C-alpha cells in the first residue's frame, strides 16, 4: 500500500517513508560526465540511510532545443550514467519539467538538485523545480566548484588549434575535423616547426650535458695530475735522500779503509827502524 506523504508544518518538507527505501530522483543532461556530476549524485544517494537513486537524463531533442548542442549523444550519456556507482536506475528521455504524473509513475519521494533556478520550457523564466519545491519534495545538493561541462568545453575551445593539430598528427583528415585546406597546411607547418624546435632544444641539452661532462672530467684530470706530480716528487725526493745517504756511507767506508791501511804501513816502517838500530 502506498504511503501518504505528509508535509511538515513550517518546514514545507514531505516526511520520508520508513518501511522501504526512499526513492530519490535526480535529473540533468550529464554531457561529458565528470566528477562534479558524480559528486552531486553521491550527495543524492546519501540523503537518507536507505536510498534508491533514480537518475533522469534528457534526450538530444529537448536538450538541443532548450539548452544547446551537446558533445555526447543521449545514448552515450545514458550509458555513462549506468556506470556511476551511485546510480541505481537510469530513466532515459526524462522530462524537462518534473510533473506530478511523472512523480507518481516512478513513485518518487524526493527530487535532488542544486538550488540554482533553471528556466522551464515555457520561456517565462519559471524555475523547472518550482513545483517540487512547492510540495516539499525538493532536496538541495551542492555543486562542485571548478568543474562543469561548460568549463571543459571552454578548455577545448581555448586550445582548439592544439587539439586539431594533435588529431591531424594522429591520422584524422581535415574533413573529419571540419577545417579548411589552408588551415590544415598552416597547422601542419606549425606542427613541423614545433617538432624542429624540440629537436634543436634536445640537441642543445645534449651539448650542454657533454660540455658539463668534459669540464668535470678536465677538473678530475687536473686533480689527478696534481696528485701524480706530487707523489712523483715525494718519491723522487725520498730516493734522492736514500741515494745520498748510501753514497755518503760508501765514501765514509772507503775513507775508513784508507785510513786503516795508512796506519798499518806507518807501523811497519817504525818496526824496521827499530831493527836497524839494534843490529
PDB file of C-alpha atoms in Angstrom:
ATOM      1  CA  UNK A   1       0.000   0.000   0.000  1.00  0.00           C
ATOM      2  CA  UNK A   2       1.371   3.413  -0.983  1.00  0.00           C
ATOM      3  CA  UNK A   3       2.156   5.590   1.986  1.00  0.00           C
ATOM      4  CA  UNK A   4       0.600   9.046   2.015  1.00  0.00           C
ATOM      5  CA  UNK A   5       3.189  11.831   2.141  1.00  0.00           C
ATOM      6  CA  UNK A   6       2.839  14.283   4.986  1.00  0.00           C
ATOM      7  CA  UNK A   7       4.091  17.830   4.717  1.00  0.00           C
ATOM      8  CA  UNK A   8       5.536  19.164   7.956  1.00  0.00           C
ATOM      9  CA  UNK A   9       4.186  22.482   9.020  1.00  0.00           C
ATOM     10  CA  UNK A  10       6.753  25.245   8.972  1.00  0.00           C
ATOM     11  CA  UNK A  11       9.368  23.191   7.154  1.00  0.00           C
ATOM     12  CA  UNK A  12       7.456  22.572   3.885  1.00  0.00           C
ATOM     13  CA  UNK A  13       9.185  19.184   3.612  1.00  0.00           C
ATOM     14  CA  UNK A  14       7.451  15.870   2.995  1.00  0.00           C
ATOM     15  CA  UNK A  15       8.250  13.173   5.501  1.00  0.00           C
ATOM     16  CA  UNK A  16      10.206  10.211   4.065  1.00  0.00           C
ATOM     17  CA  UNK A  17       8.834   6.662   4.153  1.00  0.00           C
ATOM     18  CA  UNK A  18      10.205   4.348   6.842  1.00  0.00           C
ATOM     19  CA  UNK A  19       9.140   0.919   5.603  1.00  0.00           C
ATOM     20  CA  UNK A  20      11.058   0.955   2.298  1.00  0.00           C
ATOM     21  CA  UNK A  21      14.000   2.656   0.562  1.00  0.00           C
ATOM     22  CA  UNK A  22      13.494   6.354  -0.091  1.00  0.00           C
ATOM     23  CA  UNK A  23      13.180   6.879  -3.841  1.00  0.00           C
ATOM     24  CA  UNK A  24      15.201   9.957  -4.772  1.00  0.00           C
ATOM     25  CA  UNK A  25      15.211  11.365  -8.292  1.00  0.00           C
ATOM     26  CA  UNK A  26      17.997  13.467  -9.818  1.00  0.00           C
ATOM     27  CA  UNK A  27      17.923  14.717 -13.386  1.00  0.00           C
ATOM     28  CA  UNK A  28      20.157  16.524 -15.816  1.00  0.00           C
ATOM     29  CA  UNK A  29      21.907  16.450 -19.176  1.00  0.00           C
ATOM     30  CA  UNK A  30      25.180  14.950 -17.914  1.00  0.00           C
ATOM     31  CA  UNK A  31      27.180  15.812 -21.021  1.00  0.00           C
ATOM     32  CA  UNK A  32      30.896  14.924 -20.755  1.00  0.00           C
ATOM     33  CA  UNK A  33      30.141  13.152 -17.471  1.00  0.00           C
ATOM     34  CA  UNK A  34      32.716  14.306 -14.898  1.00  0.00           C
ATOM     35  CA  UNK A  35      33.424  14.083 -11.178  1.00  0.00           C
ATOM     36  CA  UNK A  36      31.225  17.116 -10.456  1.00  0.00           C
ATOM     37  CA  UNK A  37      28.258  15.112 -11.726  1.00  0.00           C
ATOM     38  CA  UNK A  38      29.361  12.082  -9.719  1.00  0.00           C
ATOM     39  CA  UNK A  39      29.646  14.105  -6.504  1.00  0.00           C
ATOM     40  CA  UNK A  40      26.145  15.541  -6.950  1.00  0.00           C
ATOM     41  CA  UNK A  41      24.763  12.027  -7.430  1.00  0.00           C
ATOM     42  CA  UNK A  42      26.699  10.842  -4.401  1.00  0.00           C
ATOM     43  CA  UNK A  43      25.055  13.537  -2.297  1.00  0.00           C
ATOM     44  CA  UNK A  44      21.635  12.490  -3.591  1.00  0.00           C
ATOM     45  CA  UNK A  45      22.369   8.842  -2.828  1.00  0.00           C
ATOM     46  CA  UNK A  46      23.426   9.699   0.723  1.00  0.00           C
ATOM     47  CA  UNK A  47      20.437  11.915   1.565  1.00  0.00           C
ATOM     48  CA  UNK A  48      18.949   9.026   3.553  1.00  0.00           C
ATOM     49  CA  UNK A  49      20.404   5.867   5.111  1.00  0.00           C
ATOM     50  CA  UNK A  50      18.421   3.713   2.666  1.00  0.00           C
ATOM     51  CA  UNK A  51      18.100   5.429  -0.720  1.00  0.00           C
ATOM     52  CA  UNK A  52      17.165   4.154  -4.151  1.00  0.00           C
ATOM     53  CA  UNK A  53      18.541   6.706  -6.633  1.00  0.00           C
ATOM     54  CA  UNK A  54      16.823   7.202  -9.965  1.00  0.00           C
ATOM     55  CA  UNK A  55      18.611   9.452 -12.456  1.00  0.00           C
ATOM     56  CA  UNK A  56      16.761  11.016 -15.369  1.00  0.00           C
ATOM     57  CA  UNK A  57      18.660  12.143 -18.445  1.00  0.00           C
ATOM     58  CA  UNK A  58      17.218  14.454 -21.087  1.00  0.00           C
ATOM     59  CA  UNK A  59      17.292  13.324 -24.712  1.00  0.00           C
ATOM     60  CA  UNK A  60      19.016  15.144 -27.567  1.00  0.00           C
ATOM     61  CA  UNK A  61      15.839  16.709 -28.943  1.00  0.00           C
ATOM     62  CA  UNK A  62      14.870  18.503 -25.720  1.00  0.00           C
ATOM     63  CA  UNK A  63      18.448  19.392 -24.802  1.00  0.00           C
ATOM     64  CA  UNK A  64      19.294  20.931 -28.183  1.00  0.00           C
ATOM     65  CA  UNK A  65      16.003  22.824 -28.147  1.00  0.00           C
ATOM     66  CA  UNK A  66      16.154  24.278 -24.646  1.00  0.00           C
ATOM     67  CA  UNK A  67      19.862  24.431 -23.829  1.00  0.00           C
ATOM     68  CA  UNK A  68      22.051  23.816 -26.885  1.00  0.00           C
ATOM     69  CA  UNK A  69      24.180  21.289 -28.677  1.00  0.00           C
ATOM     70  CA  UNK A  70      25.832  18.523 -26.676  1.00  0.00           C
ATOM     71  CA  UNK A  71      29.170  16.826 -27.272  1.00  0.00           C
ATOM     72  CA  UNK A  72      27.842  13.352 -26.458  1.00  0.00           C
ATOM     73  CA  UNK A  73      24.668  11.808 -27.838  1.00  0.00           C
ATOM     74  CA  UNK A  74      21.836  10.915 -25.500  1.00  0.00           C
ATOM     75  CA  UNK A  75      22.663   7.196 -25.824  1.00  0.00           C
ATOM     76  CA  UNK A  76      26.246   7.896 -24.753  1.00  0.00           C
ATOM     77  CA  UNK A  77      25.073   9.992 -21.825  1.00  0.00           C
ATOM     78  CA  UNK A  78      22.672   7.276 -20.654  1.00  0.00           C
ATOM     79  CA  UNK A  79      25.449   4.709 -20.771  1.00  0.00           C
ATOM     80  CA  UNK A  80      27.842   6.969 -18.819  1.00  0.00           C
ATOM     81  CA  UNK A  81      25.304   7.246 -16.015  1.00  0.00           C
ATOM     82  CA  UNK A  82      24.802   3.472 -15.868  1.00  0.00           C
ATOM     83  CA  UNK A  83      28.470   3.112 -14.953  1.00  0.00           C
ATOM     84  CA  UNK A  84      28.293   5.519 -11.989  1.00  0.00           C
ATOM     85  CA  UNK A  85      28.439   3.635  -8.682  1.00  0.00           C
ATOM     86  CA  UNK A  86      25.793   5.826  -7.001  1.00  0.00           C
ATOM     87  CA  UNK A  87      23.085   5.295  -9.628  1.00  0.00           C
ATOM     88  CA  UNK A  88      20.521   2.534  -9.118  1.00  0.00           C
ATOM     89  CA  UNK A  89      18.386   3.211 -12.186  1.00  0.00           C
ATOM     90  CA  UNK A  90      18.623   5.435 -15.276  1.00  0.00           C
ATOM     91  CA  UNK A  91      15.474   6.938 -16.773  1.00  0.00           C
ATOM     92  CA  UNK A  92      16.073   7.862 -20.443  1.00  0.00           C
ATOM     93  CA  UNK A  93      14.096  10.623 -22.190  1.00  0.00           C
ATOM     94  CA  UNK A  94      13.481  12.375 -18.883  1.00  0.00           C
ATOM     95  CA  UNK A  95      11.026  15.298 -18.995  1.00  0.00           C
ATOM     96  CA  UNK A  96      12.406  18.836 -18.959  1.00  0.00           C
ATOM     97  CA  UNK A  97       9.979  19.767 -16.161  1.00  0.00           C
ATOM     98  CA  UNK A  98       9.049  17.319 -13.381  1.00  0.00           C
ATOM     99  CA  UNK A  99       5.281  16.912 -13.022  1.00  0.00           C
ATOM    100  CA  UNK A 100       3.043  15.159 -10.525  1.00  0.00           C
ATOM    101  CA  UNK A 101       2.242  12.474 -13.101  1.00  0.00           C
ATOM    102  CA  UNK A 102       5.961  11.748 -13.501  1.00  0.00           C
ATOM    103  CA  UNK A 103       6.451  11.554  -9.718  1.00  0.00           C
ATOM    104  CA  UNK A 104       3.523   9.172  -9.389  1.00  0.00           C
ATOM    105  CA  UNK A 105       4.616   6.984 -12.301  1.00  0.00           C
ATOM    106  CA  UNK A 106       8.070   6.349 -10.798  1.00  0.00           C
ATOM    107  CA  UNK A 107       6.957   6.571  -7.157  1.00  0.00           C
ATOM    108  CA  UNK A 108       9.449   9.349  -6.469  1.00  0.00           C
ATOM    109  CA  UNK A 109       9.664  10.655  -2.911  1.00  0.00           C
ATOM    110  CA  UNK A 110      12.133  13.499  -3.446  1.00  0.00           C
ATOM    111  CA  UNK A 111      13.859  15.359  -6.257  1.00  0.00           C
ATOM    112  CA  UNK A 112      17.524  16.239  -5.669  1.00  0.00           C
ATOM    113  CA  UNK A 113      19.341  19.058  -7.463  1.00  0.00           C
ATOM    114  CA  UNK A 114      21.358  22.185  -6.745  1.00  0.00           C
ATOM    115  CA  UNK A 115      19.339  25.217  -5.701  1.00  0.00           C
ATOM    116  CA  UNK A 116      20.098  27.413  -8.727  1.00  0.00           C
ATOM    117  CA  UNK A 117      16.949  28.279 -10.724  1.00  0.00           C
ATOM    118  CA  UNK A 118      16.683  26.625 -14.144  1.00  0.00           C
ATOM    119  CA  UNK A 119      14.305  28.020 -16.754  1.00  0.00           C
ATOM    120  CA  UNK A 120      11.411  25.808 -17.787  1.00  0.00           C
ATOM    121  CA  UNK A 121      10.190  25.180 -21.317  1.00  0.00           C
ATOM    122  CA  UNK A 122       7.540  27.922 -21.323  1.00  0.00           C
ATOM    123  CA  UNK A 123      10.000  30.761 -21.864  1.00  0.00           C
ATOM    124  CA  UNK A 124       8.521  32.685 -18.956  1.00  0.00           C
ATOM    125  CA  UNK A 125      11.628  32.238 -16.828  1.00  0.00           C
ATOM    126  CA  UNK A 126       9.984  29.984 -14.260  1.00  0.00           C
ATOM    127  CA  UNK A 127      12.115  27.518 -12.325  1.00  0.00           C
ATOM    128  CA  UNK A 128      11.746  23.924 -13.553  1.00  0.00           C
ATOM    129  CA  UNK A 129      11.811  22.772  -9.905  1.00  0.00           C
ATOM    130  CA  UNK A 130       9.217  25.273  -8.723  1.00  0.00           C
ATOM    131  CA  UNK A 131       6.528  22.601  -8.431  1.00  0.00           C
ATOM    132  CA  UNK A 132       8.511  20.048  -6.408  1.00  0.00           C
ATOM    133  CA  UNK A 133       9.768  22.840  -4.173  1.00  0.00           C
ATOM    134  CA  UNK A 134       6.203  23.967  -3.502  1.00  0.00           C
ATOM    135  CA  UNK A 135       5.109  20.491  -2.368  1.00  0.00           C
ATOM    136  CA  UNK A 136       8.146  19.954  -0.121  1.00  0.00           C
ATOM    137  CA  UNK A 137       9.821  17.271  -2.193  1.00  0.00           C
ATOM    138  CA  UNK A 138      12.966  19.157  -3.203  1.00  0.00           C
ATOM    139  CA  UNK A 139      16.361  18.279  -1.685  1.00  0.00           C
ATOM    140  CA  UNK A 140      19.316  20.535  -2.358  1.00  0.00           C
ATOM    141  CA  UNK A 141      22.720  19.239  -3.439  1.00  0.00           C
ATOM    142  CA  UNK A 142      25.879  21.337  -3.733  1.00  0.00           C
ATOM    143  CA  UNK A 143      27.762  21.997  -6.944  1.00  0.00           C
ATOM    144  CA  UNK A 144      31.473  21.242  -7.170  1.00  0.00           C
ATOM    145  CA  UNK A 145      33.489  24.403  -7.775  1.00  0.00           C
ATOM    146  CA  UNK A 146      35.989  24.464 -10.637  1.00  0.00           C
ATOM    147  CA  UNK A 147      34.412  21.787 -12.814  1.00  0.00           C
ATOM    148  CA  UNK A 148      31.474  21.811 -15.202  1.00  0.00           C
ATOM    149  CA  UNK A 149      30.684  20.703 -18.732  1.00  0.00           C
ATOM    150  CA  UNK A 150      30.861  24.340 -19.869  1.00  0.00           C
ATOM    151  CA  UNK A 151      34.335  24.687 -18.318  1.00  0.00           C
ATOM    152  CA  UNK A 152      35.551  21.548 -20.112  1.00  0.00           C
ATOM    153  CA  UNK A 153      34.225  22.830 -23.443  1.00  0.00           C
ATOM    154  CA  UNK A 154      35.898  26.212 -22.837  1.00  0.00           C
ATOM    155  CA  UNK A 155      39.228  24.471 -22.280  1.00  0.00           C
ATOM    156  CA  UNK A 156      38.871  22.708 -25.619  1.00  0.00           C
ATOM    157  CA  UNK A 157      37.821  25.898 -27.424  1.00  0.00           C
ATOM    158  CA  UNK A 158      40.701  27.840 -25.847  1.00  0.00           C
ATOM    159  CA  UNK A 159      43.291  25.342 -27.111  1.00  0.00           C
ATOM    160  CA  UNK A 160      41.379  24.481 -30.296  1.00  0.00           C
ATOM    161  CA  UNK A 161      44.389  24.623 -32.625  1.00  0.00           C
ATOM    162  CA  UNK A 162      46.416  22.325 -30.394  1.00  0.00           C
ATOM    163  CA  UNK A 163      43.677  19.690 -30.339  1.00  0.00           C
ATOM    164  CA  UNK A 164      43.177  19.917 -34.124  1.00  0.00           C
ATOM    165  CA  UNK A 165      46.930  19.595 -34.657  1.00  0.00           C
ATOM    166  CA  UNK A 166      47.081  16.620 -32.307  1.00  0.00           C
ATOM    167  CA  UNK A 167      44.305  14.830 -34.201  1.00  0.00           C
ATOM    168  CA  UNK A 168      45.876  15.624 -37.586  1.00  0.00           C
ATOM    169  CA  UNK A 169      49.072  14.081 -36.282  1.00  0.00           C
ATOM    170  CA  UNK A 170      47.082  11.004 -35.223  1.00  0.00           C
ATOM    171  CA  UNK A 171      45.711  10.434 -38.708  1.00  0.00           C
ATOM    172  CA  UNK A 172      42.406  12.323 -38.804  1.00  0.00           C
ATOM    173  CA  UNK A 173      41.607  14.122 -42.076  1.00  0.00           C
ATOM    174  CA  UNK A 174      40.804  17.815 -42.332  1.00  0.00           C
ATOM    175  CA  UNK A 175      37.271  16.937 -43.432  1.00  0.00           C
ATOM    176  CA  UNK A 176      36.721  14.839 -40.333  1.00  0.00           C
ATOM    177  CA  UNK A 177      37.939  17.762 -38.208  1.00  0.00           C
ATOM    178  CA  UNK A 178      35.996  20.370 -40.204  1.00  0.00           C
ATOM    179  CA  UNK A 179      38.982  22.578 -41.122  1.00  0.00           C
ATOM    180  CA  UNK A 180      39.827  24.205 -44.455  1.00  0.00           C
ATOM    181  CA  UNK A 181      42.712  23.229 -46.750  1.00  0.00           C
ATOM    182  CA  UNK A 182      44.633  26.425 -45.944  1.00  0.00           C
ATOM    183  CA  UNK A 183      44.186  25.988 -42.196  1.00  0.00           C
ATOM    184  CA  UNK A 184      45.332  22.364 -42.391  1.00  0.00           C
ATOM    185  CA  UNK A 185      48.547  23.380 -44.212  1.00  0.00           C
ATOM    186  CA  UNK A 186      49.198  26.192 -41.740  1.00  0.00           C
ATOM    187  CA  UNK A 187      48.681  23.856 -38.770  1.00  0.00           C
ATOM    188  CA  UNK A 188      50.918  21.181 -40.303  1.00  0.00           C
ATOM    189  CA  UNK A 189      53.630  23.789 -40.937  1.00  0.00           C
ATOM    190  CA  UNK A 190      53.396  24.968 -37.330  1.00  0.00           C
ATOM    191  CA  UNK A 191      53.499  21.340 -36.193  1.00  0.00           C
ATOM    192  CA  UNK A 192      56.701  20.788 -38.245  1.00  0.00           C
ATOM    193  CA  UNK A 193      58.301  23.936 -36.808  1.00  0.00           C
ATOM    194  CA  UNK A 194      57.380  22.843 -33.295  1.00  0.00           C
ATOM    195  CA  UNK A 195      58.985  19.418 -33.804  1.00  0.00           C
ATOM    196  CA  UNK A 196      62.076  21.108 -35.262  1.00  0.00           C
ATOM    197  CA  UNK A 197      62.340  23.413 -32.239  1.00  0.00           C
ATOM    198  CA  UNK A 198      62.001  20.412 -29.939  1.00  0.00           C
ATOM    199  CA  UNK A 199      64.821  18.596 -31.773  1.00  0.00           C
ATOM    200  CA  UNK A 200      67.058  21.672 -31.596  1.00  0.00           C
ATOM    201  CA  UNK A 201      66.298  22.008 -27.903  1.00  0.00           C
ATOM    202  CA  UNK A 202      67.183  18.359 -27.289  1.00  0.00           C
ATOM    203  CA  UNK A 203      70.478  18.760 -29.170  1.00  0.00           C
ATOM    204  CA  UNK A 204      71.265  21.874 -27.164  1.00  0.00           C
ATOM    205  CA  UNK A 205      70.605  19.977 -23.952  1.00  0.00           C
ATOM    206  CA  UNK A 206      72.882  17.141 -25.118  1.00  0.00           C
ATOM    207  CA  UNK A 207      75.632  19.629 -25.959  1.00  0.00           C
ATOM    208  CA  UNK A 208      75.301  21.224 -22.541  1.00  0.00           C
ATOM    209  CA  UNK A 209      75.495  17.806 -20.894  1.00  0.00           C
ATOM    210  CA  UNK A 210      78.625  16.901 -22.930  1.00  0.00           C
ATOM    211  CA  UNK A 211      80.218  20.261 -22.072  1.00  0.00           C
ATOM    212  CA  UNK A 212      79.480  19.793 -18.373  1.00  0.00           C
ATOM    213  CA  UNK A 213      80.854  16.247 -18.506  1.00  0.00           C
ATOM    214  CA  UNK A 214      84.018  17.437 -20.273  1.00  0.00           C
ATOM    215  CA  UNK A 215      84.504  20.178 -17.670  1.00  0.00           C
ATOM    216  CA  UNK A 216      84.076  17.695 -14.827  1.00  0.00           C
ATOM    217  CA  UNK A 217      86.497  15.244 -16.420  1.00  0.00           C
ATOM    218  CA  UNK A 218      89.016  18.010 -17.101  1.00  0.00           C
ATOM    219  CA  UNK A 219      88.838  19.040 -13.451  1.00  0.00           C
ATOM    220  CA  UNK A 220      89.256  15.409 -12.423  1.00  0.00           C
ATOM    221  CA  UNK A 221      92.265  15.077 -14.784  1.00  0.00           C
ATOM    222  CA  UNK A 222      93.887  18.220 -13.340  1.00  0.00           C
ATOM    223  CA  UNK A 223      93.353  16.974  -9.798  1.00  0.00           C
ATOM    224  CA  UNK A 224      94.738  13.537 -10.670  1.00  0.00           C
ATOM    225  CA  UNK A 225      97.707  15.116 -12.457  1.00  0.00           C
ATOM    226  CA  UNK A 226      98.486  17.251  -9.403  1.00  0.00           C
ATOM    227  CA  UNK A 227      98.354  14.174  -7.197  1.00  0.00           C
ATOM    228  CA  UNK A 228     100.601  12.209  -9.584  1.00  0.00           C
ATOM    229  CA  UNK A 229     103.193  15.006  -9.780  1.00  0.00           C
ATOM    230  CA  UNK A 230     103.173  15.495  -6.010  1.00  0.00           C
ATOM    231  CA  UNK A 231     103.562  11.749  -5.481  1.00  0.00           C
ATOM    232  CA  UNK A 232     106.396  11.553  -8.014  1.00  0.00           C
ATOM    233  CA  UNK A 233     108.262  14.469  -6.418  1.00  0.00           C
ATOM    234  CA  UNK A 234     107.822  12.964  -2.977  1.00  0.00           C
ATOM    235  CA  UNK A 235     109.113   9.590  -4.181  1.00  0.00           C
ATOM    236  CA  UNK A 236     111.983  11.251  -6.090  1.00  0.00           C
ATOM    237  CA  UNK A 237     112.974  13.252  -3.028  1.00  0.00           C
ATOM    238  CA  UNK A 238     112.888  10.149  -0.845  1.00  0.00           C
ATOM    239  CA  UNK A 239     115.021   8.152  -3.281  1.00  0.00           C
ATOM    240  CA  UNK A 240     117.468  11.027  -3.681  1.00  0.00           C
ATOM    241  CA  UNK A 241     117.792  11.140   0.091  1.00  0.00           C
ATOM    242  CA  UNK A 242     118.419   7.387   0.261  1.00  0.00           C
ATOM    243  CA  UNK A 243     120.896   7.597  -2.604  1.00  0.00           C
ATOM    244  CA  UNK A 244     122.756  10.469  -0.951  1.00  0.00           C
ATOM    245  CA  UNK A 245     122.878   8.561   2.324  1.00  0.00           C
ATOM    246  CA  UNK A 246     124.223   5.457   0.548  1.00  0.00           C
ATOM    247  CA  UNK A 247     126.905   7.447  -1.273  1.00  0.00           C
ATOM    248  CA  UNK A 248     127.918   9.125   1.941  1.00  0.00           C
ATOM    249  CA  UNK A 249     128.141   5.791   3.717  1.00  0.00           C
ATOM    250  CA  UNK A 250     130.316   4.333   0.919  1.00  0.00           C
ATOM    251  CA  UNK A 251     132.627   7.314   0.968  1.00  0.00           C
ATOM    252  CA  UNK A 252     132.965   7.042   4.708  1.00  0.00           C
ATOM    253  CA  UNK A 253     133.688   3.316   4.428  1.00  0.00           C
ATOM    254  CA  UNK A 254     136.409   3.929   1.855  1.00  0.00           C
ATOM    255  CA  UNK A 255     137.900   6.706   3.886  1.00  0.00           C
ATOM    256  CA  UNK A 256     137.960   4.492   6.945  1.00  0.00           C
ATOM    257  CA  UNK A 257     139.606   1.733   4.853  1.00  0.00           C
ATOM    258  CA  UNK A 258     142.306   4.022   3.503  1.00  0.00           C
ATOM    259  CA  UNK A 259     142.999   5.419   6.947  1.00  0.00           C
ATOM    260  CA  UNK A 260     143.433   1.897   8.326  1.00  0.00           C
ATOM    261  CA  UNK A 261     145.864   0.906   5.555  1.00  0.00           C
ATOM    262  CA  UNK A 262     147.907   4.051   6.119  1.00  0.00           C
ATOM    263  CA  UNK A 263     148.060   3.325   9.788  1.00  0.00           C
ATOM    264  CA  UNK A 264     149.363  -0.229   9.129  1.00  0.00           C
ATOM    265  CA  UNK A 265     152.100   0.996   6.761  1.00  0.00           C
ATOM    266  CA  UNK A 266     153.229   3.611   9.238  1.00  0.00           C
ATOM    267  CA  UNK A 267     153.552   0.982  11.940  1.00  0.00           C
ATOM    268  CA  UNK A 268     155.665  -1.359   9.744  1.00  0.00           C
ATOM    269  CA  UNK A 269     158.095   1.457   8.988  1.00  0.00           C
ATOM    270  CA  UNK A 270     158.550   2.091  12.682  1.00  0.00           C
ATOM    271  CA  UNK A 271     159.354  -1.588  13.294  1.00  0.00           C
ATOM    272  CA  UNK A 272     162.025  -1.639  10.576  1.00  0.00           C
ATOM    273  CA  UNK A 273     163.704   1.347  12.026  1.00  0.00           C
ATOM    274  CA  UNK A 274     163.805  -0.303  15.399  1.00  0.00           C
ATOM    275  CA  UNK A 275     165.501  -3.388  13.976  1.00  0.00           C
ATOM    276  CA  UNK A 276     168.172  -1.326  12.241  1.00  0.00           C
ATOM    277  CA  UNK A 277     169.154   0.324  15.430  1.00  0.00           C
ATOM    278  CA  UNK A 278     169.526  -2.946  17.222  1.00  0.00           C
ATOM    279  CA  UNK A 279     171.799  -4.575  14.627  1.00  0.00           C
TER     280      UNK A 279
END
